[in-house]
Short mmCIF file of C-alpha atoms and ligand atoms in Angstrom, two decimals:
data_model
loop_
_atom_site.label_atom_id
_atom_site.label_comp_id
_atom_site.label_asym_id
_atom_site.label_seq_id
_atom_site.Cartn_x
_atom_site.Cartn_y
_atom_site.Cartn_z
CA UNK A 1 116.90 64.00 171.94
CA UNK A 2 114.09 63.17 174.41
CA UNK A 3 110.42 63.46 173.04
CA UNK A 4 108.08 65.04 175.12
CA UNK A 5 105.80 63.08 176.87
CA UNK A 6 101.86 63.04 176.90
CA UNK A 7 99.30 61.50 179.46
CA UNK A 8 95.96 61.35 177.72
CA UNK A 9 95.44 60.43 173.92
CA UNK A 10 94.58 62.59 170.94
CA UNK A 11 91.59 61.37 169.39
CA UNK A 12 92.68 61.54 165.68
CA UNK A 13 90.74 61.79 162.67
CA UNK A 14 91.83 61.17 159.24
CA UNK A 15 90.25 62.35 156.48
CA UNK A 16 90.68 62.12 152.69
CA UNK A 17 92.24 63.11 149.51
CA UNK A 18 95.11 65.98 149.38
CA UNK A 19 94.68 66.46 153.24
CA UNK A 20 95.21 62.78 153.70
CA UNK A 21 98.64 63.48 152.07
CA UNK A 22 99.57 66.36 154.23
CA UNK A 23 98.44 64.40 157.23
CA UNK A 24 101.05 62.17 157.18
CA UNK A 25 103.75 64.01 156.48
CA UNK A 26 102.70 66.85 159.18
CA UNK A 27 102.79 63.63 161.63
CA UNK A 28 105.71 62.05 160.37
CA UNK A 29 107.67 65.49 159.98
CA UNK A 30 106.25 67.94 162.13
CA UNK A 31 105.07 66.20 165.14
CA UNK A 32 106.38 62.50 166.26
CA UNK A 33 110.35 63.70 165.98
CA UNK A 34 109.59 65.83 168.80
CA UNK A 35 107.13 64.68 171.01
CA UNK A 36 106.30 60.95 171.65
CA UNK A 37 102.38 61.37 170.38
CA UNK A 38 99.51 59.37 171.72
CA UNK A 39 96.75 59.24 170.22
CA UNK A 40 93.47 57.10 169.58
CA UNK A 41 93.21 56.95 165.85
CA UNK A 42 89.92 56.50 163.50
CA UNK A 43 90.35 56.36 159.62
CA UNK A 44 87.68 58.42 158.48
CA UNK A 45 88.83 58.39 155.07
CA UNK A 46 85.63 57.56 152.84
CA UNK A 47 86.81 53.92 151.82
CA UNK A 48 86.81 53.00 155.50
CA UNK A 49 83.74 54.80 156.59
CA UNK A 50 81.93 52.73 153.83
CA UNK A 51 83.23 49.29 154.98
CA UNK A 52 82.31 50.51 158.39
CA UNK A 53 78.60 51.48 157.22
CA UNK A 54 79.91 54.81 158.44
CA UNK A 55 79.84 53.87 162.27
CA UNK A 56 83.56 54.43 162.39
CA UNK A 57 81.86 58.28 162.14
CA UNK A 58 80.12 57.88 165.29
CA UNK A 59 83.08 56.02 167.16
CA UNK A 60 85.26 59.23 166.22
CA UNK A 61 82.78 61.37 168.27
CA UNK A 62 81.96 59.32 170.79
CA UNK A 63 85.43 59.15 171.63
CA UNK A 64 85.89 62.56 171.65
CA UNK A 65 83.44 62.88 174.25
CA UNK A 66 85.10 60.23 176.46
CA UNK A 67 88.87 62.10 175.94
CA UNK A 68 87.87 65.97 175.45
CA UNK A 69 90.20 66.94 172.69
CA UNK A 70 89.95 65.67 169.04
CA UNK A 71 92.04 66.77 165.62
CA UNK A 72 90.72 66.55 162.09
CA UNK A 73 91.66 66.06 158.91
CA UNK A 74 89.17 66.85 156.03
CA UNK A 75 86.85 64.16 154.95
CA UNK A 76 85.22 63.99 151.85
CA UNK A 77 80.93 64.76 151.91
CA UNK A 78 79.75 62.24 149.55
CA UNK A 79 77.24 63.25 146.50
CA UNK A 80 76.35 61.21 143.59
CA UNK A 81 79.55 61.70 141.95
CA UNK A 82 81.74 60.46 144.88
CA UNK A 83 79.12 57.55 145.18
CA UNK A 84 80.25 56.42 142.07
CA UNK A 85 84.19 57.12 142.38
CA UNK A 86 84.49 55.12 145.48
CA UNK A 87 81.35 52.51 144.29
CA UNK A 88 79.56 53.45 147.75
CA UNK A 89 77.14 51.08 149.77
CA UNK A 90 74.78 54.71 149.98
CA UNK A 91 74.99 57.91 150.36
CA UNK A 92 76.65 59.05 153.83
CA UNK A 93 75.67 61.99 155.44
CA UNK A 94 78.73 64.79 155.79
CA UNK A 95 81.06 62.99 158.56
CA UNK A 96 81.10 66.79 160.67
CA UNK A 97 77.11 66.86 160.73
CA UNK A 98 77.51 63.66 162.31
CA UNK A 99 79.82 64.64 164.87
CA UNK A 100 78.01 67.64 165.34
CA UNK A 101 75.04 66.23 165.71
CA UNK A 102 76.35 63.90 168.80
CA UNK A 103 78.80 66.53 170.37
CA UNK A 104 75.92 69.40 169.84
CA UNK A 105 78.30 71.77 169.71
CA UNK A 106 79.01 75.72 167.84
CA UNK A 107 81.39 75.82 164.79
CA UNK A 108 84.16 78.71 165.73
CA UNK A 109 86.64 79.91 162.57
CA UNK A 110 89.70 81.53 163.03
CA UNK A 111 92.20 82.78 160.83
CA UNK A 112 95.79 83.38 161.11
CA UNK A 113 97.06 86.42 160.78
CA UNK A 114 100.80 86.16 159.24
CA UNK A 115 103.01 89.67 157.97
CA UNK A 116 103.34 89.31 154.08
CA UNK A 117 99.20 88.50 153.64
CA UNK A 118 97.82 91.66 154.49
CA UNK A 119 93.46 91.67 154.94
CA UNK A 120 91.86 93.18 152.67
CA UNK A 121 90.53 95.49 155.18
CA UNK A 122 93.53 97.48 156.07
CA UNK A 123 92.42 98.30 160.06
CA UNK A 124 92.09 94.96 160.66
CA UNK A 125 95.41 94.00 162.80
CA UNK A 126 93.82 90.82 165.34
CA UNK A 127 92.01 87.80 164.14
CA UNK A 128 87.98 88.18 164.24
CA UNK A 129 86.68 84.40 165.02
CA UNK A 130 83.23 83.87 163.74
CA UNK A 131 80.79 81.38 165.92
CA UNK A 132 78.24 80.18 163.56
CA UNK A 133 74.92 78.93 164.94
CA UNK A 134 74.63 75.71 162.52
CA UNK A 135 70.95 74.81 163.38
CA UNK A 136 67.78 75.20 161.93
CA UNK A 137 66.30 78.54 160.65
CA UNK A 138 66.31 78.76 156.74
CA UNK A 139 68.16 75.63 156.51
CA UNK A 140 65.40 73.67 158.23
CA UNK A 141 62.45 75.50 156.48
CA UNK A 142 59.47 74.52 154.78
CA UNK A 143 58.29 76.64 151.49
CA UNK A 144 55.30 77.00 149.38
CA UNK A 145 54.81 78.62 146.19
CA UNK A 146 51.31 80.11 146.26
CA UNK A 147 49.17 79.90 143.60
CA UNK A 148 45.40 78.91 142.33
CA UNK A 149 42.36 81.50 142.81
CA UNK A 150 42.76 83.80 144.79
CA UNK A 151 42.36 85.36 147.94
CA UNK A 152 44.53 83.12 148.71
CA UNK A 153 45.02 83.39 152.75
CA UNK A 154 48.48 82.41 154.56
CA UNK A 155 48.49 81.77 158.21
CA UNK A 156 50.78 80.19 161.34
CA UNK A 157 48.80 77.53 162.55
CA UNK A 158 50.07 75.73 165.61
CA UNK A 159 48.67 72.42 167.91
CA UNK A 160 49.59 71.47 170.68
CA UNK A 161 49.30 67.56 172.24
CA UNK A 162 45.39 68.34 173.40
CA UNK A 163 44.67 69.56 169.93
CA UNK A 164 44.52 73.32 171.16
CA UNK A 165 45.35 75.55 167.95
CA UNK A 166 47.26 78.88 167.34
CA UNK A 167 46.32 81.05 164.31
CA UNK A 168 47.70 83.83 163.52
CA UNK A 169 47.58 85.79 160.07
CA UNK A 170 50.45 86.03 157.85
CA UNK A 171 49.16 87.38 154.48
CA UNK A 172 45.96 87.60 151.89
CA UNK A 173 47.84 86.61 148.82
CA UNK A 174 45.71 88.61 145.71
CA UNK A 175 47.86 86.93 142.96
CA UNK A 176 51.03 84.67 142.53
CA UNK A 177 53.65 84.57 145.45
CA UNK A 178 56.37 82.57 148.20
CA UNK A 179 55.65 81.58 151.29
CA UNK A 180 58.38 79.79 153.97
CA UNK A 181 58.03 78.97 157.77
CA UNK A 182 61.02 77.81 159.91
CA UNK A 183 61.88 77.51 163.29
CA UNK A 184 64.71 76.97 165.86
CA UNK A 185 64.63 75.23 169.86
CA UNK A 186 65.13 77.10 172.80
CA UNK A 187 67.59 74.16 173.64
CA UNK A 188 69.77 74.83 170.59
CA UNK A 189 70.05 78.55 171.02
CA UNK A 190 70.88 77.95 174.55
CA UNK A 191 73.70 75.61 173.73
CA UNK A 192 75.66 77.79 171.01
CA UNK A 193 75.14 80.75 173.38
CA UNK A 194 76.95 78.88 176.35
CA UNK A 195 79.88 77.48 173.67
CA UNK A 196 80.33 81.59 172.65
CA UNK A 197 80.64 82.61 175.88
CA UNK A 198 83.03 80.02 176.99
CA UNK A 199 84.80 79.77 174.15
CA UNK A 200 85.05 83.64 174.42
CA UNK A 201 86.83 83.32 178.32
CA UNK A 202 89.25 80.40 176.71
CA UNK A 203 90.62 83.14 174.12
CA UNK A 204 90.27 86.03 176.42
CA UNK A 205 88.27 87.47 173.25
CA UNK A 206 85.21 89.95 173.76
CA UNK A 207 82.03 88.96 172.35
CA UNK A 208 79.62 90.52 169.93
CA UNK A 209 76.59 89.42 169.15
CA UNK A 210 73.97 90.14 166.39
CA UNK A 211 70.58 89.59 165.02
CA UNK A 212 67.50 91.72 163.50
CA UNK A 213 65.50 92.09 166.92
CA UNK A 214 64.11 95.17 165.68
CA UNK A 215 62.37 93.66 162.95
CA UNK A 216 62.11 89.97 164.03
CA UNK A 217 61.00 90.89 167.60
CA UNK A 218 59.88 87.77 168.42
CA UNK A 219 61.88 85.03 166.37
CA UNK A 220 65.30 87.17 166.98
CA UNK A 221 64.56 88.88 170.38
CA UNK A 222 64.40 85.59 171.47
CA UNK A 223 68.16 84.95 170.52
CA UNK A 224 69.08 88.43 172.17
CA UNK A 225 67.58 87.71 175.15
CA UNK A 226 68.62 84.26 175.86
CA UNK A 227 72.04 85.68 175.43
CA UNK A 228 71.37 88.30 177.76
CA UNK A 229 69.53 86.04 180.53
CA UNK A 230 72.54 83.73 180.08
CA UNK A 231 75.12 86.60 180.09
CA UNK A 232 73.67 88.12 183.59
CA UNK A 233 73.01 85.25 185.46
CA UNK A 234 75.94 83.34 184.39
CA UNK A 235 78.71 84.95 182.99
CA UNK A 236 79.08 88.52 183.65
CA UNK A 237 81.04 88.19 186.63
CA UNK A 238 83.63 85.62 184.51
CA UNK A 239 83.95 88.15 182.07
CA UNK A 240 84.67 90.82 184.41
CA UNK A 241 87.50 89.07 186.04
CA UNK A 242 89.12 88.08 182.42
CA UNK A 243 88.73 91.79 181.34
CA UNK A 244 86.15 90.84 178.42
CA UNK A 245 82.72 92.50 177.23
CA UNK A 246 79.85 91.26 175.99
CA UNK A 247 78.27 93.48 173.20
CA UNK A 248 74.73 92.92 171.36
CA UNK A 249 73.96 94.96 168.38
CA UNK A 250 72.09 94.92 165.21
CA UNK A 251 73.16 93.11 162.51
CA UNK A 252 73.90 95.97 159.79
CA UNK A 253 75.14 97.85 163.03
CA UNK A 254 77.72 95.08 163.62
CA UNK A 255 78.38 94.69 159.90
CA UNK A 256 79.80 98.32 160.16
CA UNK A 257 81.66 98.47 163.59
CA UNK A 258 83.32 95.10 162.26
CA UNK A 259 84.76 96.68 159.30
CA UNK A 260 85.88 99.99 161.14
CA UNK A 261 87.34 97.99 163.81
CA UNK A 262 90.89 96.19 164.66
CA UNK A 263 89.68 92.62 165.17
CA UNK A 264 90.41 90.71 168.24
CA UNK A 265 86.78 89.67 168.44
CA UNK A 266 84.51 86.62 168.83
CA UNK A 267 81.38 87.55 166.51
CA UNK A 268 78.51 85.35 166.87
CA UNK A 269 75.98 85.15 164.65
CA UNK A 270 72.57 83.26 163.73
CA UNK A 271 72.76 80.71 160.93
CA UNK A 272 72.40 82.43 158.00
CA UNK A 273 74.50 85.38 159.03
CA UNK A 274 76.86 83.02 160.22
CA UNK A 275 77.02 81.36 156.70
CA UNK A 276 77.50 84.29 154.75
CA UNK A 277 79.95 86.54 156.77
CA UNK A 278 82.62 83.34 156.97
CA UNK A 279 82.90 82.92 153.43
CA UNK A 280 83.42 86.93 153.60
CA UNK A 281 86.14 86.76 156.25
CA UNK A 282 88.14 84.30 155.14
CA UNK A 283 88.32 85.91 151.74
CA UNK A 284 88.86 89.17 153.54
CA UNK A 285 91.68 87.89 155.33
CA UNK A 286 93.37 86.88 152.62
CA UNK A 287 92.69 82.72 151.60
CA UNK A 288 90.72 80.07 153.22
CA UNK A 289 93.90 77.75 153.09
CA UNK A 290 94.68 80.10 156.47
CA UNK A 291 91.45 79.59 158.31
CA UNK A 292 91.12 76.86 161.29
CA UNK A 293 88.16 75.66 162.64
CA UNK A 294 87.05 74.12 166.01
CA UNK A 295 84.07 72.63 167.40
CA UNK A 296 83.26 73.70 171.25
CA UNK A 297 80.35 71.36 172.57
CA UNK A 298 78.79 73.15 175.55
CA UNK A 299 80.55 70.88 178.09
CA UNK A 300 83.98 72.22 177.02
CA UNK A 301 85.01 69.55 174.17
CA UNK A 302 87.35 70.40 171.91
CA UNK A 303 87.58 69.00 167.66
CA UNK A 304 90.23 70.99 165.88
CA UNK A 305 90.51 71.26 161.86
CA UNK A 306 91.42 73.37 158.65
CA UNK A 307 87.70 75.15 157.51
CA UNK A 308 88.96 74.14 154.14
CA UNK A 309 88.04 70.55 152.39
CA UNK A 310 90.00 67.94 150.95
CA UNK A 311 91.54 70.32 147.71
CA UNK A 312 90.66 67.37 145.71
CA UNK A 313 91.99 69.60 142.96
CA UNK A 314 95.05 69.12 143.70
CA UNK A 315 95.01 65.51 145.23
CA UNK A 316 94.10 64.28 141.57
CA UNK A 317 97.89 66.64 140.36
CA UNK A 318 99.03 64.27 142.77
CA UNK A 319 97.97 60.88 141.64
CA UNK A 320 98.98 61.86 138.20
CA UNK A 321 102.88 61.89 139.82
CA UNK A 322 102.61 65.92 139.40
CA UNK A 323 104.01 68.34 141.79
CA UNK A 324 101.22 69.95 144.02
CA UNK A 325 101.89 72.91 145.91
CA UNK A 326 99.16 72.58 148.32
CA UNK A 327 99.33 74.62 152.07
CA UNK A 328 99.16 72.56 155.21
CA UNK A 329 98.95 75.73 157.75
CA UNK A 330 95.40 75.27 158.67
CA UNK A 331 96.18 71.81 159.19
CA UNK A 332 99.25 71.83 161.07
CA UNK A 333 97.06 74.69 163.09
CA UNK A 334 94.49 72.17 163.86
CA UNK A 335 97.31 70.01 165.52
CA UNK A 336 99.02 72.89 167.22
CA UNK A 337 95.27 73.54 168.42
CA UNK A 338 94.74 70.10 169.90
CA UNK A 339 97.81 69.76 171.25
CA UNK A 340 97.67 72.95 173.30
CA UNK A 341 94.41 72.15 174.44
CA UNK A 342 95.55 68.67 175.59
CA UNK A 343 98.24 70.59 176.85
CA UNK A 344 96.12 73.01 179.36
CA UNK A 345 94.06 69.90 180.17
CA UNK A 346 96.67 67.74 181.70
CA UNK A 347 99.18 70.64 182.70
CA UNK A 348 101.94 69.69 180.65
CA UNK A 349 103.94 72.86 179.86
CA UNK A 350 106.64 71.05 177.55
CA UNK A 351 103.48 70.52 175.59
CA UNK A 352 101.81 73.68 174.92
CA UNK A 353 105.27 75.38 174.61
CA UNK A 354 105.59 72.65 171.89
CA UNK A 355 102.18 73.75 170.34
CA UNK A 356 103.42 77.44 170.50
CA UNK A 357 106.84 77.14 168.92
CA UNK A 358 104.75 74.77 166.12
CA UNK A 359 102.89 77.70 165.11
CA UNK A 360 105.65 80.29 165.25
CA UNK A 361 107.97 78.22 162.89
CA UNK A 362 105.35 78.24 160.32
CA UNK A 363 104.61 81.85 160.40
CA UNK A 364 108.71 82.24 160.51
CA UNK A 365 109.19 80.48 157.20
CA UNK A 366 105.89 82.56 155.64
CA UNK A 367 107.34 85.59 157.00
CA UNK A 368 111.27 84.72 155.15
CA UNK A 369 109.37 84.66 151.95
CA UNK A 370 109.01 80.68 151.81
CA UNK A 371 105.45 79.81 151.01
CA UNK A 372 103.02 77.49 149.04
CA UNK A 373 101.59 78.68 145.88
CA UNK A 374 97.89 80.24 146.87
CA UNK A 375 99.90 82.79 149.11
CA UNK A 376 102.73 83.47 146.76
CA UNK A 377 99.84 84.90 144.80
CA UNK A 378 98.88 87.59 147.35
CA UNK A 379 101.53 88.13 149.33
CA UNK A 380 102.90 91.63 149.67
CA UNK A 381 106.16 90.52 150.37
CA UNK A 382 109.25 90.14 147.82
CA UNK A 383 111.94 87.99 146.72
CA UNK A 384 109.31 84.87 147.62
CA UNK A 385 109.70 81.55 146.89
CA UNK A 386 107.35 79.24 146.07
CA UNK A 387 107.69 75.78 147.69
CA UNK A 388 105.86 72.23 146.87
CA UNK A 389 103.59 70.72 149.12
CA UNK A 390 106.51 68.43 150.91
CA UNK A 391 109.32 72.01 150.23
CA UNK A 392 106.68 73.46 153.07
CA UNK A 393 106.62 70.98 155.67
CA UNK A 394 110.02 70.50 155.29
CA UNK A 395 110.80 73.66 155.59
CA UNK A 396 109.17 74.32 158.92
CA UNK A 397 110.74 71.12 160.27
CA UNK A 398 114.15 73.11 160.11
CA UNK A 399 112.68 76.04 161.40
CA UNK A 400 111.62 73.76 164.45
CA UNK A 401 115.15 72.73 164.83
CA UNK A 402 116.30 75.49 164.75
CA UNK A 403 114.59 76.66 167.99
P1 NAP B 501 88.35 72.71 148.97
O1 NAP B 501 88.93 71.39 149.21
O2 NAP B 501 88.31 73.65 150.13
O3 NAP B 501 89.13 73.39 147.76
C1 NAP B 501 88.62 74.38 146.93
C2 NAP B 501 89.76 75.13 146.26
O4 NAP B 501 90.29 76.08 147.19
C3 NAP B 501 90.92 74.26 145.85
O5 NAP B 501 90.73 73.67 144.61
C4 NAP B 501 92.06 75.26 145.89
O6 NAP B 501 92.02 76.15 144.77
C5 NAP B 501 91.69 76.09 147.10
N1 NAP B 501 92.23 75.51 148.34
C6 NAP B 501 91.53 75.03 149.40
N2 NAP B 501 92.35 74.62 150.35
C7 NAP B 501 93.60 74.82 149.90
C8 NAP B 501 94.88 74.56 150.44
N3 NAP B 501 95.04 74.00 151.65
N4 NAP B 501 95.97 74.89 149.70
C9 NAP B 501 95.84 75.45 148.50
N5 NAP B 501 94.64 75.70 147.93
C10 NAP B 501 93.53 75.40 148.62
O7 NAP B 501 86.83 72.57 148.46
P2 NAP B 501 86.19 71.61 147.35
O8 NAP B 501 87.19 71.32 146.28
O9 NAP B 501 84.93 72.26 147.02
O10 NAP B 501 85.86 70.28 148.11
C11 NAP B 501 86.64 69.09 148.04
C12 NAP B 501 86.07 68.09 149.02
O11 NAP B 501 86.21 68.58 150.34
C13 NAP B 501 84.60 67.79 148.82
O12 NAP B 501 84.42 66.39 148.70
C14 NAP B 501 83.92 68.32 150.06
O13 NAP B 501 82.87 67.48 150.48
C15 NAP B 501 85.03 68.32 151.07
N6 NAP B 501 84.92 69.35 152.13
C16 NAP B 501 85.23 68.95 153.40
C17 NAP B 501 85.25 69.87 154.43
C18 NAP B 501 85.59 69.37 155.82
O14 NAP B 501 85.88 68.21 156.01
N7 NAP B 501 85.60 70.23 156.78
C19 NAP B 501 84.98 71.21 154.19
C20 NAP B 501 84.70 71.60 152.87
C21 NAP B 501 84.70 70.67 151.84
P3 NAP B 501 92.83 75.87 143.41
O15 NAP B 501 92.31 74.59 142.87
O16 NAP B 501 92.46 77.07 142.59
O17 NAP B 501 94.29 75.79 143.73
MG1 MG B 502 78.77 79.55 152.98
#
C-alpha cells in the first residue's frame, strides 16, 4: 500500500504519563501505516524539559510559529509533589502558559458529539466550542482585606509617566471588609477577539459573545465594543459571505439561549466565564475524555490537543503491569485536527480525507458498542463492550482498514 505523502512537517509535542502511552501507539497504529508522517518532534515529557532547563518548551513554540500547525500531547504542570517525583532542577511553569504566552493566542474547546453519549441537555444536537479569554482579570488581581479604624476609605488611584494622578472613589469601609482591583490590555482583548472571529469563519460556526456591560459599563463595555468595532470594520462582510452571525448578549441572557438552543456555536467568553462554563460543558456533554482543544494565535497558527491532562491515575495502573482502560479520542482528535489543518494548508486532499476517515472510524467503533471504560459508564447504548487502552486503538485500526 502507498502512504500518503506530506510536504511540510508536523511540529509534534510529546507530553507525559498515560498520554505518553497512548501517543505512541496512536502513531505507531493509527497514523504512520497509512500516511508517511513528517514531523519535527520535541520531547516535552517533564524528564526532558528539566535536562533542557525547560527551553525545549520554548523551541516547541517557536517552531510552531515558523511551520503553522502543531499537535500535543499532555504534559505534566509541575507542583511540589512532581518536583520531588522527578527530583526537579525548579519548579517549571505549566508548558501551555509558555506556549501561550509566545504564540498569544485564544484557547478554543470542542467536544465530540458521538450517538450512544447523549448531553445531558437533551436539545443539544451540534457541538458548542467555547473560546476562553485566558488573560488577566481575576486571575491577575490584587486583593486587600480591610481592616484597622475605621472610616476606612477605598479608592482607584492611577499615575501616569508625568506623575499626573486619577482618583476615583470606590467605598467608605465603616467596619471589616474585601477589597480587589484587576485589569486587562486593550492589546489582549483585541487579540482573542480577532482568534474568535477567525476561528469562527474556519468552522463556518456563528459567534456569540457575552459579558456584564450593563453592570460593568466600563470594564466590560469595553470588551463589547472592541468586538463590535472589530466585527464592523473587519469582519462583517466575511461573515456575510460564509453565512455566519455575530451575536452579543448578556451573560445570564446567553447562559439561557445556550441551554434552549441546538449547539453549533462558537461562545466566547471573558476569563472567568470562560473558566467556569468549560468545566460545565464538557460535563454536560457527557466526559472530558471527549473534549479537544486548540490554540488559534491571531496570525492563524494552529496547536491541537485533548483538554484533558496526563490521567496520571491511570498511568501509575500501568506501571504496576495492570490493565488500564484509558480513552485516546481526544487525542487521536488532536492528530486528526493537525493533520487536516496541514492538510488545507498545503492542499493535499489525500490528507484531509485521511484526517476525516480518522475521525469517522473512531466514532464507528463507539457507535458498534466498542468503547473504553469512562463511556461504557454513560453510554445509552446496549450490548457494549468495554475495551483496554491498546483493545481501542486497535480496534479503530481495523475500522480504518476497513474503509
Ligand atoms: P486528568 O489527567 O485530566 O485526569 C483526571 C481524571 O479524569 C482521571 O483520573 C480519570 O478519572 C478522568 N480522565 C481524564 N482523562 C481521561 C481519559 N482520557 N480516559 C479516561 N479517563 C480520563 O487530570 P489530573 O489527574 O488532575 O492531572 C494529571 C496531570 O495532568 C497533572 O500533572 C496536570 O498538571 C496535567 N494536566 C495537563 C493538561 C494539559 O497538558 N493540557 C491539562 C490538565 C492537567 P478516573 O481516575 O476516575 O478514571
Ligand atoms: Mg476551571
Amino acid at each position: 500500500m502507498t502512504r500518503i505523502q506530506m510536504n511540510t512537517p508536523l511540529v509534534e509535542m510529546d507530553g507525559d504519563e498515560m498520554t505518553r502511552i497512548l501517543w505512541k501507539m496512536i502513531k505507531e497504529d493509527l497514523i504512520e501505516p497509512f500516511v508517511d508522517l513528517k514531523t519535527e518532534y520535541y520531547d516535552l515529557g517533564l524528564k526532558h524539559r528539566d535536562e533542557t532547563d525547560d527551553q525545549v518548551t520554548t523551541d516547541a513554540a517557536l517552531a510552531a510559529k515558523k511551520y503553522g500547525v502543531a499537535v500535543k500531547c499532555a504534559t505534566i504542570t509541575p507542583n511540589k509533589a512532581r518536583m520531588e517525583e522527578y527530583s526537579l532542577k525548579k519548579l517549571y511553569k505549566s508548558p501551555n502558559g509558555t506556549i501561550r504566552a509566545i504564540l498569544d493566542g485564544t484557547v478554543f474547546r470542542k467536544p465530540i458529539l458521538v450517538k450512544g453519549i447523549e448531553p445531558y441537555i437533551r436539545t443539544w444536537k451540534k457541538p458548542i466550542v467555547l473560546a476562553r479569554h485566558a488573560h488577566g482579570d481575576v486571575y491577575k488581581d490584587s486583593e486587600m482585606k480591610i481592616s484597622g479604624s475605621f472610616p476606612v476609605k477605598a479608592e482607584l488611584a492611577v499615575t501616569d509617566a508625568e506623575g499626573n494622578e486619577t482618583r476615583q472613589d470606590i467605598f467608605t469601609f465603616g467596619a471589616d471588609g474585601i477589597l480587589e482591583g484587576m485589569y486587562n490590555t486593550t492589546a489582549s482583548i483585541r487579540s482573542f477577539a480577532r482568534s474568535c472571529f477567525e476561528y469562527a469563519l474556519d468552522q463556518k460556526m456563528d459567534l456569540w459573545f457575552s459579558t456584564k456591560d450593563t453592570i460593568s459599563k466600563v470594564y466590560d463595555g469595553e470588551f463589547k465594543d472592541i468586538f463590535a468595532d472589530m466585527y464592523e470594520t473587519e469582519y462583517k462582510e466575511r461573515f456575510a459571505e460564509a453565512g455566519i452571525e455575530y451575536f452579543y448578549t448578556l451573560i445570564d441572557d446567553a447562559v439561557a439561549r445556550v441551554v434552549r438552543s441546538e449547539g453549533g456555536m462558537l461562545w466566547a467568553l471573558k476569563n472567568y466565564d470562560g473558566d467556569v462554563m468549560s468545566d460545565m460543558m464538557a460535563a454536560a456533554f457527557g466526559s472530558l475524555a471527549m473534549m479537544t482543544s486548540v490554540l488559534v494565535s491571531p496570525e492563524g497558527i494552529y496547536e491541537y490537543e485533548a483538554a484533558h491532562g496526563t490521567v496520571q491515575r491511570h498511568y501509575y495502573k500501568y506501571l504496576e503491569g495492570k490493565e488500564t482502560s484509558t480513552n485516546s479520542v481526544a487525542t487521536i482528535f488532536a492528530w486528526s485536527g493537525a493533520l487536516r489543518k496541514r492538510a488545507e494548508l498545503d492542499g493535499l486532499d489525500d490528507l484531509k480525507e485521511f484526517a476525516d476517515r480518522l475521525e469517522k472510524a473512531v466514532l464507528s467503533v463507539i457507535e458498534s458498542g466498542k468503547m473504553t471504560g469512562d463511556l461504557a459508564a454513560v453510554t445509552t447504548l446496549e450490548n457494549v463492550t468495554k475495551l483496554n487502552s491498546e483493545q481501542f486503538i486497535l480496534a479503530v485500526r481495523e475500522e480504518l482498514e476497513k474503509a
